[in-house]
Amino acid sequence: MKKLSMETLQGMNKKQLYDYCRNNGIKGYSNMNKAYITNLILQSYKSQKQPIRKKSKPKITMEQKREDIRMLEVMQIAAVPKEQEKLEREIQRRKQRLNPKRYFEFHGTTSTGRKSAKFWEVWQDGKIIFVRFGIIGPDGRVMEKSYNTIEQASKGMEKQIRSKISKGYNELRTTIERKQITKSISKPKIRREVKISAIPKSRIRPMLASENEKYLDAPGYIAQQKYDGTRCIIIKKNNKISLIGRSWKSNYAPNFPEIVNDIKKIQLNSFILDSELTFFKGGKDIFLTALATEQSKKGYIAKCMVFDILEYNNKDVKNIPLSERIKLLEIVPKGLKHLEVVKSYKTNHKKFFENIISDKMQGEGVVLKDLESKYMESGRTKDWIKVKGWKSDEAIVVGVTHGTGIRSDSFGSLILVQYHNKKLKFVGRASGFKQSEQDVLIEKMKNIKTKEPQIGGIPSSKIKYWVKPKLVVEIKFQERTKDGKFRFPSFLRIRNDKTPKECTI
């Protein structure tokens, strides 16, 4: 082995160091950084027999692994949509490694003398045990059981496994094992499985509504309830299903298999539907982000409320009147738990609106739609008019003020701006957020702080810090002043699906 000086080693790039180690039989360099490989080579000079191997990592306890997953879930809440998807995949990967699925099959004769080929799969997610079972071939049924502690759930899972083994079930630990044992089993002919597709390249920009309460009594319009959820374009093409968000960055389908299963029941080869992905609890729609974690969604029913159709069996129907498009929505079966067509009302719009925003319903408002209107992508139009019990708009956060009392360590209010003639204009300061919401806001603003003032006219003594105009929030307010400022603004939520350029006066 030709020995090299420290200066020579430091001047080599990573590939050259890799080649040197490989040619001289030095092991343990793979996937290591330059400093580690350099040290490895120097150590091999001292001991020509055996270079120092990579030290084994300290053993991580199960509780530490669970804590790591909990930290990732906290990070996911504050992340942008693209990062939320990556974190969700990492969370699911770690959960799978922490609590791997165990798969069993039974091939033989039942107590009644009938031949049987069944499967049984079990896995643990925290305090909940999930079981999937059925005959080999179809997907089977999934059931769950909750326990008081993680330890009790683990014991319950082991008890169920012992019971199945005693009944003649055999555990198959690899995919190869499953294929070998089921190769000779005749499977029933089933319909080709509908798969989840990636985000389509050709973007659809959903039709947007203007805001004007004067249209409540306008003739030629229908009224539909405005649901407080996430805009969702439902696409089925080439036997694949997507649930795409308005920003065209997220596919929600993997997170909502129950909705996908209901979409499969539509007897049509291809279609594109417009909907609002909404969460319900106690019969009322309650806002939750479509990227909420499984823990956050617990106790809610997720449902896509469909209100329009853009494509029917590969035929573009955006240019036919709304009255005809509503008839095409009859393809959606009635009585589904996670998919429903929004009801339309032709008369008594004002009474319908008052009922929606009543204390009993506590709805957001209604959307009025011209029956002769076409589906116009991108931009707001008077063909669709939203009427709310209160007014709301999106604004950009550019800073925060000093807090007092319990918020002296965080911040007091958000400094808001909107674009007017392509320039940022101050429109007000908003508070009204919960502690959990404030924590997420702080996390969102952590990496966009700046020392440069974003707008003028606000005394520097009131500013705690400025942030770059990247964070969009929705604000609830009573009305606007003559110069465009919000009166009595209050924070509603973060809008990851909106861009700053969309926030205009």
Coordinates of C-alpha atoms in Angstrom, one line a residue:
M1 CA 0.0 0.0 0.0
K2 CA 1.4 3.4 -1.0
K3 CA 1.1 5.8 1.9
L4 CA -0.2 9.3 1.3
S5 CA 0.4 12.4 3.3
M6 CA -2.4 14.2 5.2
E7 CA -2.2 17.1 2.7
T8 CA -2.6 14.8 -0.2
L9 CA -5.6 13.0 1.4
Q10 CA -7.3 16.3 2.2
G11 CA -6.9 17.4 -1.4
M12 CA -8.6 14.3 -2.8
N13 CA -12.4 14.3 -3.5
K14 CA -14.8 11.7 -2.2
K15 CA -14.6 9.5 -5.4
Q16 CA -10.8 9.5 -5.3
L17 CA -10.9 8.5 -1.6
Y18 CA -13.4 5.7 -2.4
D19 CA -11.1 4.4 -5.2
Y20 CA -8.0 4.5 -2.9
C21 CA -9.8 2.4 -0.2
R22 CA -11.2 -0.1 -2.7
N23 CA -7.8 -0.6 -4.4
N24 CA -6.0 -1.1 -1.1
G25 CA -8.5 -3.3 0.6
I26 CA -9.7 -0.8 3.2
K27 CA -13.2 -1.6 4.4
G28 CA -15.9 0.4 6.1
Y29 CA -15.8 3.6 3.9
S30 CA -19.1 3.2 2.1
N31 CA -21.6 6.1 2.6
M32 CA -19.2 7.9 4.9
N33 CA -18.0 11.6 4.7
K34 CA -14.5 12.7 3.7
A35 CA -13.3 13.3 7.2
Y36 CA -14.2 9.8 8.3
I37 CA -12.6 8.1 5.3
T38 CA -9.4 10.1 5.7
N39 CA -9.2 9.0 9.3
L40 CA -9.9 5.4 8.3
I41 CA -7.0 5.5 5.8
L42 CA -4.6 7.0 8.4
Q43 CA -5.6 4.3 10.9
S44 CA -5.0 1.6 8.3
Y45 CA -1.4 2.9 8.0
K46 CA -0.8 2.3 11.7
S47 CA -2.2 -1.3 11.6
Q48 CA -1.6 -2.9 8.2
K49 CA -3.6 -6.0 9.2
Q50 CA -7.1 -4.6 9.7
P51 CA -8.4 -1.0 9.3
I52 CA -10.8 0.4 11.9
R53 CA -14.4 -0.5 11.1
K54 CA -17.3 1.7 11.5
K55 CA -18.4 1.7 15.1
S56 CA -21.8 0.1 15.8
K57 CA -24.6 2.6 16.6
P58 CA -25.9 2.6 20.2
K59 CA -29.1 0.6 20.6
I60 CA -32.2 2.8 20.4
T61 CA -35.1 1.8 22.7
M62 CA -38.7 1.4 21.5
E63 CA -39.7 4.5 23.5
Q64 CA -37.0 6.6 21.8
K65 CA -38.3 5.4 18.4
R66 CA -41.9 6.3 19.4
E67 CA -40.7 9.7 20.6
D68 CA -38.9 10.3 17.2
I69 CA -42.2 9.5 15.4
R70 CA -44.1 11.9 17.6
M71 CA -41.5 14.7 16.8
L72 CA -42.0 14.0 13.1
E73 CA -45.8 14.3 13.5
V74 CA -45.3 17.7 15.2
M75 CA -42.9 18.8 12.3
Q76 CA -45.5 17.7 9.8
I77 CA -48.2 20.0 11.1
A78 CA -45.9 23.1 10.5
A79 CA -44.4 22.0 7.2
V80 CA -45.4 23.1 3.7
P81 CA -47.5 20.7 1.7
K82 CA -44.6 19.2 -0.2
E83 CA -42.6 18.6 3.0
Q84 CA -45.8 17.2 4.7
E85 CA -46.0 14.5 2.1
K86 CA -42.4 13.5 2.6
L87 CA -42.8 13.5 6.4
E88 CA -45.9 11.4 6.1
R89 CA -44.1 8.8 4.1
E90 CA -41.2 8.8 6.7
I91 CA -43.7 8.5 9.6
Q92 CA -45.4 5.5 7.9
R93 CA -42.1 3.9 7.2
R94 CA -40.9 4.2 10.8
K95 CA -44.2 3.0 12.1
Q96 CA -44.0 0.0 9.8
R97 CA -40.5 -0.8 11.1
L98 CA -41.5 -0.2 14.7
N99 CA -44.6 -2.4 14.4
P100 CA -44.2 -4.7 11.4
K101 CA -47.3 -6.4 9.9
R102 CA -47.5 -10.1 10.5
Y103 CA -49.2 -12.2 7.9
F104 CA -50.8 -15.7 8.3
E105 CA -52.6 -18.1 6.0
F106 CA -54.8 -21.1 6.5
H107 CA -55.0 -23.9 3.9
G108 CA -57.1 -26.9 4.8
T109 CA -60.5 -28.1 5.9
T110 CA -62.7 -26.3 8.4
S111 CA -64.6 -27.9 11.2
T112 CA -67.7 -28.2 8.9
G113 CA -65.6 -30.2 6.3
R114 CA -65.3 -27.5 3.7
K115 CA -62.0 -26.7 2.0
S116 CA -60.7 -23.2 2.9
A117 CA -57.9 -20.8 1.9
K118 CA -57.9 -17.8 4.2
F119 CA -55.5 -15.1 5.3
W120 CA -55.2 -13.1 8.5
E121 CA -52.9 -10.0 9.0
V122 CA -52.3 -8.0 12.1
W123 CA -50.3 -4.9 13.0
Q124 CA -50.1 -2.4 15.8
D125 CA -50.3 1.4 15.7
G126 CA -49.7 2.8 19.2
K127 CA -52.7 1.8 21.4
I128 CA -54.7 0.4 18.4
I129 CA -54.5 -3.1 16.9
F130 CA -55.6 -3.5 13.3
V131 CA -56.6 -6.9 11.7
R132 CA -57.2 -7.6 8.0
F133 CA -58.8 -10.9 7.1
G134 CA -60.7 -12.8 4.5
I135 CA -60.4 -15.4 1.8
I136 CA -57.2 -15.3 -0.3
G137 CA -57.8 -13.2 -3.4
P138 CA -59.9 -10.1 -2.4
D139 CA -58.6 -7.4 -0.1
G140 CA -60.6 -8.6 2.8
R141 CA -62.1 -6.7 5.8
V142 CA -60.2 -4.5 8.3
M143 CA -61.2 -4.2 11.9
E144 CA -59.5 -2.4 14.8
K145 CA -59.5 -2.6 18.6
S146 CA -58.3 0.1 21.0
Y147 CA -56.5 -0.5 24.3
N148 CA -55.6 1.7 27.3
T149 CA -51.9 1.5 26.9
I150 CA -49.3 0.5 24.2
E151 CA -48.2 -2.4 26.4
Q152 CA -51.7 -3.8 26.6
A153 CA -52.1 -3.5 22.8
S154 CA -48.9 -5.5 22.3
K155 CA -50.1 -8.2 24.7
G156 CA -53.5 -8.3 23.0
M157 CA -51.8 -8.7 19.6
E158 CA -49.6 -11.6 20.8
K159 CA -52.7 -13.3 22.3
Q160 CA -54.5 -13.1 19.0
I161 CA -51.5 -14.5 17.1
R162 CA -51.3 -17.5 19.5
S163 CA -55.0 -18.1 19.0
K164 CA -54.6 -18.2 15.2
I165 CA -51.6 -20.5 15.3
S166 CA -53.5 -22.9 17.5
K167 CA -56.2 -23.0 14.8
G168 CA -53.8 -24.0 12.1
Y169 CA -52.7 -20.7 10.6
N170 CA -49.1 -20.5 9.4
E171 CA -47.0 -17.3 9.4
L172 CA -45.5 -16.2 6.1
R173 CA -42.7 -13.7 6.6
T174 CA -41.8 -12.9 3.0
T175 CA -43.6 -12.2 -0.3
I176 CA -41.8 -15.2 -1.9
E177 CA -43.2 -17.5 0.7
R178 CA -46.7 -16.2 0.1
K179 CA -46.4 -16.7 -3.7
Q180 CA -45.1 -20.2 -3.3
I181 CA -47.8 -21.4 -1.0
T182 CA -50.7 -19.7 -2.9
K183 CA -49.5 -20.5 -6.4
S184 CA -51.6 -23.6 -6.7
I185 CA -54.7 -22.0 -5.1
S186 CA -57.4 -21.1 -7.6
K187 CA -58.4 -17.5 -6.9
P188 CA -61.8 -16.1 -7.8
K189 CA -62.0 -13.8 -10.8
I190 CA -62.2 -10.2 -9.5
R191 CA -62.3 -6.8 -11.1
R192 CA -58.9 -5.3 -11.9
E193 CA -57.8 -3.2 -8.9
V194 CA -58.1 0.5 -9.2
K195 CA -54.7 2.1 -8.3
I196 CA -53.7 5.4 -6.8
S197 CA -52.1 7.6 -9.5
A198 CA -49.5 10.3 -9.3
I199 CA -50.3 14.0 -9.7
P200 CA -51.3 14.6 -13.4
K201 CA -49.0 16.9 -15.3
S202 CA -51.9 18.8 -17.0
R203 CA -53.0 21.2 -14.2
I204 CA -56.6 22.1 -13.6
R205 CA -57.3 25.5 -12.0
P206 CA -60.6 25.3 -10.2
M207 CA -63.4 27.8 -10.9
L208 CA -63.6 30.4 -8.1
A209 CA -66.5 32.4 -6.7
S210 CA -66.8 36.1 -6.1
E211 CA -68.3 37.5 -2.9
N212 CA -71.6 39.6 -3.1
E213 CA -74.6 39.2 -0.8
K214 CA -76.8 41.2 -3.1
Y215 CA -77.2 38.1 -5.4
L216 CA -79.3 36.2 -2.8
D217 CA -82.5 37.0 -4.6
A218 CA -81.1 36.9 -8.1
P219 CA -83.2 34.9 -10.6
G220 CA -81.6 32.1 -12.7
Y221 CA -79.3 31.0 -9.8
I222 CA -79.3 27.9 -7.6
A223 CA -78.0 27.8 -4.1
Q224 CA -75.7 25.2 -2.6
Q225 CA -74.2 25.0 0.9
K226 CA -70.6 26.2 1.2
Y227 CA -68.6 23.6 3.0
D228 CA -65.6 24.5 5.1
G229 CA -63.0 22.1 3.8
T230 CA -60.2 21.6 1.2
R231 CA -60.8 22.0 -2.5
C232 CA -60.3 18.6 -4.2
I233 CA -60.3 17.6 -7.9
I234 CA -61.3 13.9 -8.2
I235 CA -59.7 12.3 -11.3
K236 CA -60.2 8.7 -12.6
K237 CA -58.3 7.8 -15.7
N238 CA -56.7 4.6 -16.9
N239 CA -58.0 2.7 -13.9
K240 CA -56.2 5.1 -11.5
I241 CA -57.7 7.5 -9.0
S242 CA -56.3 10.9 -7.8
L243 CA -57.6 13.4 -5.2
I244 CA -55.6 16.6 -6.1
G245 CA -55.5 19.8 -4.1
R246 CA -56.1 23.2 -5.6
S247 CA -52.4 24.1 -5.6
W248 CA -51.7 20.9 -7.6
K249 CA -49.0 19.9 -5.2
S250 CA -50.7 17.2 -3.1
N251 CA -52.5 14.0 -3.9
Y252 CA -54.7 13.1 -0.9
A253 CA -55.8 9.7 -2.2
P254 CA -53.3 7.6 -0.2
N255 CA -54.5 9.3 3.0
F256 CA -58.2 8.6 2.3
P257 CA -58.7 5.0 1.1
E258 CA -62.3 5.1 2.4
I259 CA -63.0 7.9 -0.1
V260 CA -61.2 6.1 -2.9
N261 CA -63.3 3.0 -2.3
D262 CA -66.5 5.0 -2.6
I263 CA -65.2 6.5 -5.9
K264 CA -64.6 3.0 -7.3
K265 CA -68.4 2.5 -7.0
I266 CA -69.0 5.0 -9.8
Q267 CA -69.7 2.9 -12.9
L268 CA -67.8 5.0 -15.4
N269 CA -64.3 4.4 -16.9
S270 CA -63.1 8.0 -16.6
F271 CA -64.2 11.3 -15.2
I272 CA -63.1 14.5 -13.5
L273 CA -65.2 15.9 -10.6
D274 CA -64.9 19.1 -8.5
S275 CA -65.5 18.7 -4.8
E276 CA -64.7 19.9 -1.3
L277 CA -62.9 17.4 1.0
T278 CA -64.8 18.0 4.2
F279 CA -64.7 16.5 7.7
F280 CA -67.9 15.9 9.7
K281 CA -68.5 15.4 13.3
G282 CA -72.0 15.2 14.9
G283 CA -73.5 16.0 11.5
K284 CA -71.7 19.4 11.2
D285 CA -68.8 20.2 8.8
I286 CA -65.7 21.2 10.8
F287 CA -62.5 22.4 9.2
L288 CA -59.4 20.1 9.3
T289 CA -56.6 20.2 6.8
A290 CA -56.6 17.3 4.3
L291 CA -53.0 16.6 5.4
A292 CA -54.1 16.0 9.0
T293 CA -52.5 13.0 10.8
E294 CA -54.5 9.9 11.6
Q295 CA -54.6 11.0 15.3
S296 CA -56.0 14.4 14.3
K297 CA -58.7 12.8 12.1
K298 CA -59.8 10.3 14.8
G299 CA -63.5 10.7 15.5
Y300 CA -64.3 12.6 12.2
I301 CA -65.9 11.3 9.0
A302 CA -64.1 12.4 5.8
K303 CA -66.3 13.0 2.8
C304 CA -65.9 14.5 -0.7
M305 CA -68.9 16.8 -1.3
V306 CA -69.1 16.8 -5.1
F307 CA -70.6 19.9 -6.8
D308 CA -69.5 19.9 -10.5
I309 CA -68.1 17.7 -13.3
L310 CA -65.5 18.7 -15.8
E311 CA -65.0 15.5 -17.8
Y312 CA -67.4 12.6 -18.5
N313 CA -66.0 9.4 -20.1
N314 CA -63.0 11.3 -21.6
K315 CA -65.4 14.0 -23.0
D316 CA -64.8 17.6 -21.9
V317 CA -68.1 19.0 -20.5
K318 CA -66.9 22.3 -19.1
N319 CA -68.6 24.3 -21.8
I320 CA -72.1 22.9 -21.4
P321 CA -74.5 24.7 -19.0
L322 CA -74.3 24.0 -15.3
S323 CA -77.9 22.7 -15.4
E324 CA -76.8 19.9 -17.7
R325 CA -73.6 19.2 -15.7
I326 CA -75.6 18.7 -12.5
K327 CA -77.7 16.0 -14.3
L328 CA -74.4 14.2 -15.2
L329 CA -73.6 14.1 -11.4
E330 CA -76.2 11.3 -11.2
I331 CA -73.3 8.9 -11.9
V332 CA -72.5 9.3 -8.2
P333 CA -74.4 6.6 -6.3
K334 CA -76.6 7.7 -3.4
G335 CA -76.1 6.6 0.2
L336 CA -72.3 6.5 0.2
K337 CA -70.6 7.3 3.4
H338 CA -67.6 9.2 2.0
L339 CA -68.9 10.6 -1.3
E340 CA -72.0 12.7 -1.8
V341 CA -73.4 15.2 -4.3
V342 CA -74.1 18.7 -2.9
K343 CA -77.9 19.5 -2.9
S344 CA -79.1 22.4 -5.1
Y345 CA -82.0 24.7 -4.3
K346 CA -83.7 26.8 -7.0
T347 CA -85.9 29.0 -4.7
N348 CA -86.0 30.5 -1.2
H349 CA -82.3 31.3 -1.3
K350 CA -82.5 33.8 1.5
K351 CA -84.3 31.4 3.8
F352 CA -81.8 28.6 2.9
F353 CA -78.9 30.9 3.7
E354 CA -80.4 32.0 7.1
N355 CA -80.9 28.3 8.0
I356 CA -77.3 27.4 7.1
I357 CA -75.7 30.2 9.3
S358 CA -78.2 29.7 12.2
D359 CA -77.0 28.7 15.6
K360 CA -78.3 25.1 15.0
M361 CA -76.4 24.6 11.7
Q362 CA -73.4 26.9 12.3
G363 CA -72.5 26.7 8.6
E364 CA -70.2 29.0 6.7
G365 CA -72.6 30.2 4.1
V366 CA -73.9 29.4 0.6
V367 CA -72.7 29.5 -3.0
L368 CA -75.0 30.9 -5.7
K369 CA -74.5 29.6 -9.2
D370 CA -75.9 30.7 -12.6
L371 CA -77.6 27.7 -14.2
E372 CA -76.4 28.7 -17.7
S373 CA -72.8 29.2 -16.6
K374 CA -69.9 27.3 -18.1
Y375 CA -67.0 25.9 -16.0
M376 CA -64.3 28.7 -16.2
E377 CA -60.9 27.6 -15.0
S378 CA -58.8 30.1 -13.0
G379 CA -59.9 33.5 -11.7
R380 CA -63.1 34.6 -9.9
T381 CA -66.4 35.1 -11.8
K382 CA -69.9 36.4 -11.1
D383 CA -71.3 33.2 -12.4
W384 CA -70.5 31.8 -8.9
I385 CA -71.2 34.0 -5.9
K386 CA -70.4 33.0 -2.3
V387 CA -72.4 34.6 0.5
K388 CA -71.1 34.1 4.1
G389 CA -72.5 34.9 7.5
W390 CA -69.3 36.9 7.9
K391 CA -66.6 38.1 5.5
S392 CA -63.2 36.5 5.0
D393 CA -60.2 37.0 2.9
E394 CA -56.6 35.8 2.5
A395 CA -53.7 38.1 3.5
I396 CA -49.9 37.8 3.7
V397 CA -48.0 37.9 7.1
V398 CA -45.0 40.3 7.0
G399 CA -44.3 40.6 10.7
V400 CA -45.6 40.3 14.3
T401 CA -46.0 42.8 17.2
H402 CA -44.8 42.4 20.8
G403 CA -47.1 40.3 23.0
T404 CA -48.3 41.1 26.5
G405 CA -49.2 38.9 29.5
I406 CA -49.1 35.2 28.7
R407 CA -48.0 36.1 25.2
S408 CA -45.1 38.3 26.2
D409 CA -42.6 35.5 25.2
S410 CA -44.3 34.8 21.8
F411 CA -46.1 37.6 19.9
G412 CA -49.3 39.7 20.1
S413 CA -50.7 40.0 16.6
L414 CA -49.9 39.4 12.9
I415 CA -49.1 42.3 10.6
L416 CA -51.0 41.7 7.4
V417 CA -50.7 43.0 3.8
Q418 CA -52.2 42.4 0.4
Y419 CA -51.1 43.3 -3.1
H420 CA -52.6 46.5 -4.6
N421 CA -51.3 47.7 -8.0
K422 CA -48.5 45.1 -7.6
K423 CA -47.3 46.6 -4.4
L424 CA -47.7 45.4 -0.8
K425 CA -50.3 47.5 1.2
F426 CA -50.9 47.3 4.9
V427 CA -54.5 46.0 5.6
G428 CA -54.5 45.4 9.4
R429 CA -53.3 43.4 12.4
A430 CA -55.0 40.2 13.5
S431 CA -55.0 38.0 16.6
G432 CA -57.7 35.5 17.8
F433 CA -55.5 32.4 17.4
K434 CA -55.4 29.5 19.9
Q435 CA -52.1 28.6 21.6
S436 CA -51.7 25.5 19.4
E437 CA -52.3 27.7 16.3
Q438 CA -49.7 30.3 17.5
D439 CA -47.2 27.5 18.0
V440 CA -47.6 26.5 14.4
L441 CA -47.4 30.1 13.2
I442 CA -44.1 30.5 15.1
E443 CA -42.7 27.4 13.5
K444 CA -43.8 28.6 10.0
M445 CA -42.1 32.0 10.5
K446 CA -38.9 30.7 12.0
N447 CA -37.1 30.3 8.7
I448 CA -38.4 33.4 7.0
K449 CA -37.5 36.1 9.5
T450 CA -35.8 39.2 8.1
K451 CA -34.3 42.5 9.5
E452 CA -35.6 44.4 6.5
P453 CA -39.0 46.2 7.1
Q454 CA -41.5 45.0 4.6
I455 CA -43.8 48.1 4.8
G456 CA -43.7 51.6 6.2
G457 CA -46.0 53.5 8.5
I458 CA -45.7 51.3 11.5
P459 CA -43.5 52.4 14.5
S460 CA -40.5 50.2 14.9
S461 CA -41.1 50.0 18.7
K462 CA -44.3 48.0 18.0
I463 CA -42.6 45.4 15.8
K464 CA -41.1 42.3 17.4
Y465 CA -39.7 41.0 14.1
W466 CA -40.4 41.1 10.3
V467 CA -40.8 38.1 8.1
K468 CA -40.6 37.7 4.3
P469 CA -44.0 37.9 2.5
K470 CA -44.4 34.1 2.0
L471 CA -47.0 33.0 4.7
V472 CA -50.7 33.2 3.7
V473 CA -53.5 33.2 6.3
E474 CA -57.2 33.5 6.1
I475 CA -58.8 36.4 8.1
K476 CA -62.4 36.8 9.3
F477 CA -63.5 40.4 9.5
Q478 CA -66.7 42.6 9.7
E479 CA -66.0 44.9 6.8
R480 CA -63.4 47.0 5.0
T481 CA -62.7 50.7 5.6
K482 CA -62.5 53.1 2.6
D483 CA -58.8 52.7 2.4
G484 CA -59.0 48.9 2.2
K485 CA -58.2 48.0 5.8
F486 CA -60.0 45.2 7.7
R487 CA -62.3 46.1 10.5
F488 CA -62.1 43.8 13.5
P489 CA -59.9 41.2 11.8
S490 CA -59.5 37.8 13.4
F491 CA -57.2 34.9 12.5
L492 CA -59.0 31.8 11.0
R493 CA -56.3 29.5 9.6
I494 CA -53.1 29.1 7.6
R495 CA -53.7 28.7 3.9
N496 CA -51.1 26.4 2.4
D497 CA -53.1 26.1 -0.8
K498 CA -52.9 29.8 -1.6
T499 CA -49.9 31.8 -3.0
P500 CA -49.0 35.4 -1.9
K501 CA -49.8 36.7 -5.4
E502 CA -53.4 35.6 -5.0
C503 CA -53.8 38.0 -2.0
T504 CA -55.1 41.2 -3.6
I505 CA -57.4 44.0 -2.6

